[in-house]
């Protein structure tokens, strides 16, 4: 585990978790909304999927060449994970608190859009929508 997670909101068995890095998430965060300071590159999508994160918000890292800064959004779509990225200039990379408190959504995946998450929404608003949708799902069971 890299770093710590802080739970800031809960609905049923689901929580909104803040972490500076996606790598701070563990099996204990299965099905939760993760708001992190990580970029949204491909490896972040793979980590979110491996930890069975319910939804995530990260940083677009300026988008990057060929949109590599938000590559995790498509990966998360294939893993049934709604995901969004906040604009680089709206929140500090490496700060989950900054992402949550100051972030403005710059990109979303198909699943996030289907939940009403859109560009220019605050990260707080996006996290609330994700939490509301996830709270309606069955809780994850440890097998």
XYZ file of C-alpha atoms in Angstrom:
143
model
C 0.000 0.000 0.000
C 1.313 3.431 -0.878
C -0.035 6.194 1.298
C -3.279 6.371 3.187
C -6.933 6.687 2.348
C -9.454 8.903 4.127
C -13.169 8.206 4.046
C -15.127 11.460 3.827
C -18.649 10.361 2.986
C -20.702 7.182 3.120
C -23.987 5.881 1.728
C -24.903 2.351 2.743
C -21.825 0.161 2.319
C -20.163 2.563 -0.161
C -17.796 5.405 0.643
C -16.043 8.315 -0.999
C -12.340 7.755 -0.334
C -9.629 10.375 -0.815
C -6.025 9.361 -1.475
C -3.007 11.054 -2.985
C -2.318 8.001 -5.153
C -4.454 5.279 -6.692
C -1.963 2.819 -5.208
C -3.273 3.621 -1.716
C -6.503 1.752 -2.504
C -6.795 -1.791 -1.186
C -9.342 -4.592 -1.139
C -11.048 -2.701 1.695
C -12.025 -0.072 -0.899
C -13.867 -2.491 -3.213
C -16.915 -0.779 -4.645
C -16.007 2.647 -3.230
C -15.538 5.961 -5.031
C -11.827 6.801 -5.126
C -10.847 10.460 -5.560
C -7.094 10.623 -6.018
C -4.264 12.871 -7.103
C -2.948 10.350 -9.620
C -2.847 11.012 -13.352
C -5.392 9.022 -15.349
C -2.911 7.092 -17.495
C -3.454 3.467 -18.498
C -1.721 1.980 -15.448
C -4.122 3.816 -13.148
C -7.080 2.151 -14.863
C -5.408 -1.217 -14.422
C -4.834 -0.564 -10.715
C -8.425 0.613 -10.201
C -9.710 -2.523 -11.929
C -7.412 -4.825 -9.954
C -8.674 -3.302 -6.694
C -12.295 -3.412 -7.893
C -12.817 0.288 -7.248
C -16.468 1.246 -7.779
C -15.753 4.616 -9.438
C -12.789 6.943 -9.633
C -11.722 10.522 -10.211
C -8.125 11.471 -10.986
C -6.140 14.190 -12.793
C -5.976 14.559 -16.587
C -2.280 15.525 -16.325
C -2.740 18.000 -19.163
C -4.210 15.213 -21.338
C -0.845 14.372 -22.909
C 0.009 13.239 -26.421
C -2.772 11.088 -27.892
C -4.741 11.663 -24.662
C -2.460 9.329 -22.699
C -3.183 11.386 -19.568
C -6.747 10.066 -19.591
C -6.206 6.570 -21.014
C -7.638 5.001 -17.872
C -11.104 6.283 -18.750
C -11.502 3.794 -21.602
C -9.947 1.002 -19.540
C -12.360 1.713 -16.712
C -15.285 1.558 -19.151
C -14.313 -2.009 -20.064
C -14.203 -2.904 -16.346
C -17.604 -1.362 -15.468
C -15.981 1.502 -13.541
C -17.371 5.017 -14.048
C -14.415 7.399 -14.151
C -13.652 11.066 -14.584
C -10.578 13.271 -14.739
C -10.174 16.813 -13.467
C -8.267 19.484 -15.352
C -4.564 19.762 -14.556
C -4.856 23.473 -13.839
C -7.804 23.021 -11.452
C -6.167 20.672 -8.944
C -2.693 19.641 -7.848
C -1.379 16.352 -9.181
C -0.558 14.078 -6.220
C -3.204 15.576 -3.929
C -6.481 13.764 -3.465
C -7.744 16.602 -1.269
C -7.019 19.162 -4.000
C -8.721 16.936 -6.568
C -11.837 16.669 -4.395
C -11.946 20.270 -3.106
C -10.821 22.189 -6.209
C -11.035 19.882 -9.214
C -13.176 20.648 -12.247
C -14.054 17.698 -14.465
C -12.399 17.845 -17.894
C -13.121 14.348 -19.228
C -15.430 11.436 -18.437
C -15.885 7.901 -19.654
C -19.120 6.532 -21.109
C -20.278 5.066 -17.803
C -19.714 8.341 -15.952
C -21.608 10.262 -18.616
C -24.524 7.833 -18.268
C -24.693 8.808 -14.587
C -24.861 12.519 -15.459
C -21.216 13.365 -14.770
C -20.011 15.954 -17.273
C -17.265 18.444 -18.078
C -17.033 21.513 -15.842
C -18.798 19.739 -12.972
C -16.872 19.887 -9.714
C -15.143 16.741 -8.518
C -17.353 16.897 -5.401
C -20.478 16.827 -7.556
C -19.108 13.952 -9.632
C -18.166 11.971 -6.501
C -21.667 12.496 -5.105
C -23.249 11.179 -8.310
C -20.962 8.164 -8.307
C -21.708 7.462 -4.643
C -25.456 7.708 -5.178
C -25.307 5.262 -8.105
C -22.998 2.817 -6.318
C -25.080 2.840 -3.122
C -27.876 1.221 -5.151
C -25.647 -1.708 -6.166
C -25.204 -4.910 -4.198
C -22.244 -4.781 -1.811
C -19.035 -6.524 -2.827
C -18.400 -9.823 -1.087
C -14.921 -11.030 -0.248
C -14.526 -14.470 -1.820
